[in-house]
mmCIF file of C-alpha atoms in Angstrom:
data_model
loop_
_atom_site.group_PDB
_atom_site.id
_atom_site.type_symbol
_atom_site.label_atom_id
_atom_site.label_comp_id
_atom_site.label_asym_id
_atom_site.label_seq_id
_atom_site.Cartn_x
_atom_site.Cartn_y
_atom_site.Cartn_z
ATOM 1 C CA UNK A 1 -23.209 17.360 2.584
ATOM 2 C CA UNK A 2 -20.401 19.068 4.450
ATOM 3 C CA UNK A 3 -22.868 21.735 5.602
ATOM 4 C CA UNK A 4 -23.411 19.303 8.481
ATOM 5 C CA UNK A 5 -20.310 20.964 9.959
ATOM 6 C CA UNK A 6 -22.425 24.021 10.746
ATOM 7 C CA UNK A 7 -25.354 22.052 12.164
ATOM 8 C CA UNK A 8 -26.245 21.942 15.829
ATOM 9 C CA UNK A 9 -25.430 18.947 18.000
ATOM 10 C CA UNK A 10 -29.078 18.026 17.856
ATOM 11 C CA UNK A 11 -29.108 17.924 14.059
ATOM 12 C CA UNK A 12 -25.822 16.017 13.953
ATOM 13 C CA UNK A 13 -27.544 13.350 16.015
ATOM 14 C CA UNK A 14 -30.599 13.251 13.754
ATOM 15 C CA UNK A 15 -30.307 10.100 11.664
ATOM 16 C CA UNK A 16 -32.506 11.367 8.839
ATOM 17 C CA UNK A 17 -30.485 14.581 8.520
ATOM 18 C CA UNK A 18 -27.161 12.739 8.661
ATOM 19 C CA UNK A 19 -28.271 10.184 6.073
ATOM 20 C CA UNK A 20 -29.103 12.982 3.665
ATOM 21 C CA UNK A 21 -25.725 14.586 4.319
ATOM 22 C CA UNK A 22 -23.622 11.464 3.779
ATOM 23 C CA UNK A 23 -25.532 10.514 0.657
ATOM 24 C CA UNK A 24 -24.334 13.814 -0.787
ATOM 25 C CA UNK A 25 -20.812 13.618 0.640
ATOM 26 C CA UNK A 26 -19.660 10.564 2.533
ATOM 27 C CA UNK A 27 -17.016 12.527 4.417
ATOM 28 C CA UNK A 28 -19.774 14.474 6.144
ATOM 29 C CA UNK A 29 -19.766 11.480 8.486
ATOM 30 C CA UNK A 30 -16.960 13.257 10.314
ATOM 31 C CA UNK A 31 -19.482 15.712 11.730
ATOM 32 C CA UNK A 32 -22.155 13.204 12.738
ATOM 33 C CA UNK A 33 -22.680 12.295 16.361
ATOM 34 C CA UNK A 34 -20.617 9.488 17.870
ATOM 35 C CA UNK A 35 -23.682 7.260 17.945
ATOM 36 C CA UNK A 36 -24.388 7.719 14.240
ATOM 37 C CA UNK A 37 -20.755 7.169 13.304
ATOM 38 C CA UNK A 38 -21.325 3.708 14.720
ATOM 39 C CA UNK A 39 -24.655 3.171 12.966
ATOM 40 C CA UNK A 40 -24.151 0.620 10.184
ATOM 41 C CA UNK A 41 -26.865 2.034 7.948
ATOM 42 C CA UNK A 42 -25.370 5.517 8.128
ATOM 43 C CA UNK A 43 -21.845 4.203 7.726
ATOM 44 C CA UNK A 44 -22.674 2.117 4.677
ATOM 45 C CA UNK A 45 -24.368 5.084 2.986
ATOM 46 C CA UNK A 46 -21.322 7.211 3.710
ATOM 47 C CA UNK A 47 -18.915 4.574 2.378
ATOM 48 C CA UNK A 48 -21.029 4.106 -0.739
ATOM 49 C CA UNK A 49 -20.427 7.774 -1.503
ATOM 50 C CA UNK A 50 -16.806 7.903 -0.340
ATOM 51 C CA UNK A 51 -14.887 4.880 0.873
ATOM 52 C CA UNK A 52 -12.448 7.205 2.637
ATOM 53 C CA UNK A 53 -15.182 8.005 5.135
ATOM 54 C CA UNK A 54 -13.899 4.901 6.927
ATOM 55 C CA UNK A 55 -11.598 7.288 8.772
ATOM 56 C CA UNK A 56 -14.567 8.718 10.652
ATOM 57 C CA UNK A 57 -16.470 5.598 11.693
ATOM 58 C CA UNK A 58 -16.552 4.335 15.271
ATOM 59 C CA UNK A 59 -13.891 1.981 16.596
ATOM 60 C CA UNK A 60 -16.408 -0.852 16.582
ATOM 61 C CA UNK A 61 -17.030 -0.371 12.872
ATOM 62 C CA UNK A 62 -13.294 -0.199 12.165
ATOM 63 C CA UNK A 63 -13.169 -3.717 13.591
ATOM 64 C CA UNK A 64 -16.044 -4.963 11.412
ATOM 65 C CA UNK A 65 -14.412 -7.082 8.706
ATOM 66 C CA UNK A 66 -17.244 -6.873 6.189
ATOM 67 C CA UNK A 67 -17.376 -3.087 6.353
ATOM 68 C CA UNK A 68 -13.605 -2.612 6.299
ATOM 69 C CA UNK A 69 -13.035 -5.133 3.523
ATOM 70 C CA UNK A 70 -15.608 -3.356 1.377
ATOM 71 C CA UNK A 71 -13.848 -0.022 1.897
ATOM 72 C CA UNK A 72 -10.411 -1.507 1.262
ATOM 73 C CA UNK A 73 -11.592 -3.083 -1.984
ATOM 74 C CA UNK A 74 -12.575 0.376 -3.168
ATOM 75 C CA UNK A 75 -9.367 2.039 -2.004
ATOM 76 C CA UNK A 76 -6.458 0.069 -0.584
ATOM 77 C CA UNK A 77 -5.137 2.919 1.525
ATOM 78 C CA UNK A 78 -8.254 2.679 3.698
ATOM 79 C CA UNK A 79 -6.574 -0.228 5.473
ATOM 80 C CA UNK A 80 -4.720 2.332 7.588
ATOM 81 C CA UNK A 81 -7.999 3.050 9.387
ATOM 82 C CA UNK A 82 -8.727 -0.605 10.168
ATOM 83 C CA UNK A 83 -8.513 -1.982 13.677
ATOM 84 C CA UNK A 84 -5.327 -3.631 14.910
ATOM 85 C CA UNK A 85 -7.003 -7.016 14.565
ATOM 86 C CA UNK A 86 -7.895 -6.443 10.913
ATOM 87 C CA UNK A 87 -4.402 -5.199 10.126
ATOM 88 C CA UNK A 88 -3.384 -8.703 11.147
ATOM 89 C CA UNK A 89 -6.009 -10.303 8.880
ATOM 90 C CA UNK A 90 -4.284 -11.743 5.801
ATOM 91 C CA UNK A 91 -7.334 -11.484 3.560
ATOM 92 C CA UNK A 92 -7.756 -7.782 4.297
ATOM 93 C CA UNK A 93 -4.065 -6.993 3.876
ATOM 94 C CA UNK A 94 -3.768 -8.935 0.617
ATOM 95 C CA UNK A 95 -6.654 -6.984 -0.887
ATOM 96 C CA UNK A 96 -4.949 -3.751 0.141
ATOM 97 C CA UNK A 97 -1.394 -4.520 -1.010
ATOM 98 C CA UNK A 98 -2.548 -5.775 -4.403
ATOM 99 C CA UNK A 99 -3.697 -2.214 -5.031
ATOM 100 C CA UNK A 100 -1.000 -0.238 -3.252
ATOM 101 C CA UNK A 101 2.040 -2.165 -2.102
ATOM 102 C CA UNK A 102 3.166 0.554 0.290
ATOM 103 C CA UNK A 103 0.237 -0.093 2.608
ATOM 104 C CA UNK A 104 2.134 -3.130 3.825
ATOM 105 C CA UNK A 105 3.598 -0.692 6.341
ATOM 106 C CA UNK A 106 0.236 -0.801 8.151
ATOM 107 C CA UNK A 107 0.149 -4.598 8.331
ATOM 108 C CA UNK A 108 0.964 -6.513 11.482
ATOM 109 C CA UNK A 109 4.577 -7.565 11.975
ATOM 110 C CA UNK A 110 3.600 -11.151 11.245
ATOM 111 C CA UNK A 111 2.076 -10.242 7.878
ATOM 112 C CA UNK A 112 4.990 -7.993 6.974
ATOM 113 C CA UNK A 113 7.075 -11.160 7.230
ATOM 114 C CA UNK A 114 4.633 -13.269 5.199
ATOM 115 C CA UNK A 115 6.232 -14.069 1.829
ATOM 116 C CA UNK A 116 2.944 -14.161 -0.076
ATOM 117 C CA UNK A 117 1.952 -10.746 1.264
ATOM 118 C CA UNK A 118 5.375 -9.251 0.565
ATOM 119 C CA UNK A 119 5.509 -10.692 -2.954
ATOM 120 C CA UNK A 120 2.100 -9.258 -3.837
ATOM 121 C CA UNK A 121 3.054 -5.909 -2.340
ATOM 122 C CA UNK A 122 6.304 -5.486 -4.264
ATOM 123 C CA UNK A 123 4.548 -6.183 -7.550
ATOM 124 C CA UNK A 124 2.835 -2.803 -7.278
ATOM 125 C CA UNK A 125 5.958 -0.738 -6.685
ATOM 126 C CA UNK A 126 7.146 0.979 -3.538
ATOM 127 C CA UNK A 127 7.005 -1.777 -0.949
ATOM 128 C CA UNK A 128 10.381 -3.477 -0.646
ATOM 129 C CA UNK A 129 11.579 -0.845 1.814
ATOM 130 C CA UNK A 130 8.921 -2.032 4.289
ATOM 131 C CA UNK A 131 9.791 -5.705 3.920
ATOM 132 C CA UNK A 132 11.837 -7.449 6.633
ATOM 133 C CA UNK A 133 15.508 -8.162 6.086
ATOM 134 C CA UNK A 134 15.007 -11.790 5.077
ATOM 135 C CA UNK A 135 12.746 -10.825 2.163
ATOM 136 C CA UNK A 136 15.119 -8.131 0.963
ATOM 137 C CA UNK A 137 17.612 -10.969 0.605
ATOM 138 C CA UNK A 138 15.124 -13.211 -1.203
ATOM 139 C CA UNK A 139 15.995 -13.166 -4.905
ATOM 140 C CA UNK A 140 12.482 -14.037 -6.039
ATOM 141 C CA UNK A 141 10.931 -11.230 -4.036
ATOM 142 C CA UNK A 142 13.549 -8.693 -5.105
ATOM 143 C CA UNK A 143 13.221 -9.622 -8.774
ATOM 144 C CA UNK A 144 9.474 -8.972 -8.589
ATOM 145 C CA UNK A 145 10.182 -5.618 -6.977
ATOM 146 C CA UNK A 146 12.774 -4.355 -9.455
ATOM 147 C CA UNK A 147 10.772 -5.501 -12.467
ATOM 148 C CA UNK A 148 8.122 -3.006 -11.386
ATOM 149 C CA UNK A 149 10.334 -0.273 -9.927
ATOM 150 C CA UNK A 150 14.001 -0.597 -10.761
ATOM 151 C CA UNK A 151 15.084 1.788 -8.037
ATOM 152 C CA UNK A 152 13.794 -0.621 -5.430
ATOM 153 C CA UNK A 153 17.227 -2.196 -5.865
ATOM 154 C CA UNK A 154 18.214 0.339 -3.230
ATOM 155 C CA UNK A 155 16.481 -1.762 -0.567
ATOM 156 C CA UNK A 156 17.823 -5.151 -1.646
ATOM 157 C CA UNK A 157 20.483 -6.954 0.365
ATOM 158 C CA UNK A 158 24.120 -6.237 -0.471
ATOM 159 C CA UNK A 159 24.408 -9.709 -1.962
ATOM 160 C CA UNK A 160 21.548 -9.086 -4.387
ATOM 161 C CA UNK A 161 22.890 -5.664 -5.311
ATOM 162 C CA UNK A 162 25.833 -7.647 -6.644
ATOM 163 C CA UNK A 163 23.660 -10.198 -8.429
ATOM 164 C CA UNK A 164 23.951 -9.699 -12.167
ATOM 165 C CA UNK A 165 20.440 -10.972 -12.993
ATOM 166 C CA UNK A 166 18.786 -8.767 -10.391
ATOM 167 C CA UNK A 167 20.718 -5.667 -11.438
ATOM 168 C CA UNK A 168 19.997 -6.260 -15.137
ATOM 169 C CA UNK A 169 16.270 -6.402 -14.385
ATOM 170 C CA UNK A 170 16.476 -3.263 -12.278
ATOM 171 C CA UNK A 171 18.422 -1.233 -14.832
ATOM 172 C CA UNK A 172 16.218 -2.454 -17.671
ATOM 173 C CA UNK A 173 13.241 -0.988 -15.822
ATOM 174 C CA UNK A 174 15.011 2.197 -14.718
ATOM 175 C CA UNK A 175 18.501 3.155 -15.888
ATOM 176 C CA UNK A 176 19.014 5.185 -12.719
ATOM 177 C CA UNK A 177 18.888 1.996 -10.665
ATOM 178 C CA UNK A 178 22.543 1.456 -11.588
ATOM 179 C CA UNK A 179 23.514 3.781 -8.729
ATOM 180 C CA UNK A 180 22.281 1.156 -6.254
ATOM 181 C CA UNK A 181 24.252 -1.738 -7.741
ATOM 182 C CA UNK A 182 27.434 -3.031 -6.130
ATOM 183 C CA UNK A 183 30.621 -1.065 -6.963
ATOM 184 C CA UNK A 184 31.884 -3.864 -9.208
ATOM 185 C CA UNK A 185 28.753 -4.010 -11.325
ATOM 186 C CA UNK A 186 28.325 -0.244 -11.276
ATOM 187 C CA UNK A 187 31.827 0.334 -12.597
ATOM 188 C CA UNK A 188 31.352 -1.946 -15.565
ATOM 189 C CA UNK A 189 34.727 -3.508 -14.839
ATOM 190 C CA UNK A 190 35.641 -7.101 -14.217
ATOM 191 C CA UNK A 191 34.060 -10.345 -15.266
ATOM 192 C CA UNK A 192 30.672 -9.443 -13.782
ATOM 193 C CA UNK A 193 30.722 -5.780 -14.814
ATOM 194 C CA UNK A 194 27.643 -4.315 -16.454
ATOM 195 C CA UNK A 195 29.188 -3.515 -19.801
ATOM 196 C CA UNK A 196 25.695 -3.499 -21.249
ATOM 197 C CA UNK A 197 24.919 -0.345 -19.322
ATOM 198 C CA UNK A 198 27.669 1.554 -21.107
ATOM 199 C CA UNK A 199 26.896 0.063 -24.523
ATOM 200 C CA UNK A 200 23.127 0.401 -24.386
ATOM 201 C CA UNK A 201 20.341 -1.438 -22.591
ATOM 202 C CA UNK A 202 19.285 -3.149 -25.822
ATOM 203 C CA UNK A 203 22.416 -5.290 -25.561
ATOM 204 C CA UNK A 204 21.683 -6.411 -22.003
ATOM 205 C CA UNK A 205 20.630 -9.946 -22.805
ATOM 206 C CA UNK A 206 23.229 -10.622 -25.497
ATOM 207 C CA UNK A 207 26.372 -10.310 -23.359
#
């Protein structure tokens, strides 16, 4: 396992020794020689034990879609170790954001602006803050976001912070989201005021 840290350079370059180490602890790959960190057999054994070992593979392997996709399927955050090219691969990014929406921050600028990618990302929680301006002003996208995490209302456009339907969904999910609503809705005054917030969330859909 991690005892490979104390091994000599010669042993770190010994494939048989390294295979035994990564089978016990995939992260031992960090201490393998550069050549073995680019050896697919060694890498696959390491990833089988710990998908997070992707951090330690060679740059060539980080650009191998099959290897990276397998690691991302196990743990979405692994996408941060993928090559620039794979961070621009929609299939890879979709797999990642469906697990952890926040990893959209590692996607290419083009994919950060892709509505399908953004919509899938916000469904899992903290992702709207990484979405481009146009999607923060997209009611459909924002509704998906606040249904999962009401406080994501904070990152919506000013127009949507004043949208009664959006704010109702946000506050229904998290009462504290009211602080991010427009002043008019937050005050509970006026024709569009959120009187339901003062009277109880159970009345929200009867006003």
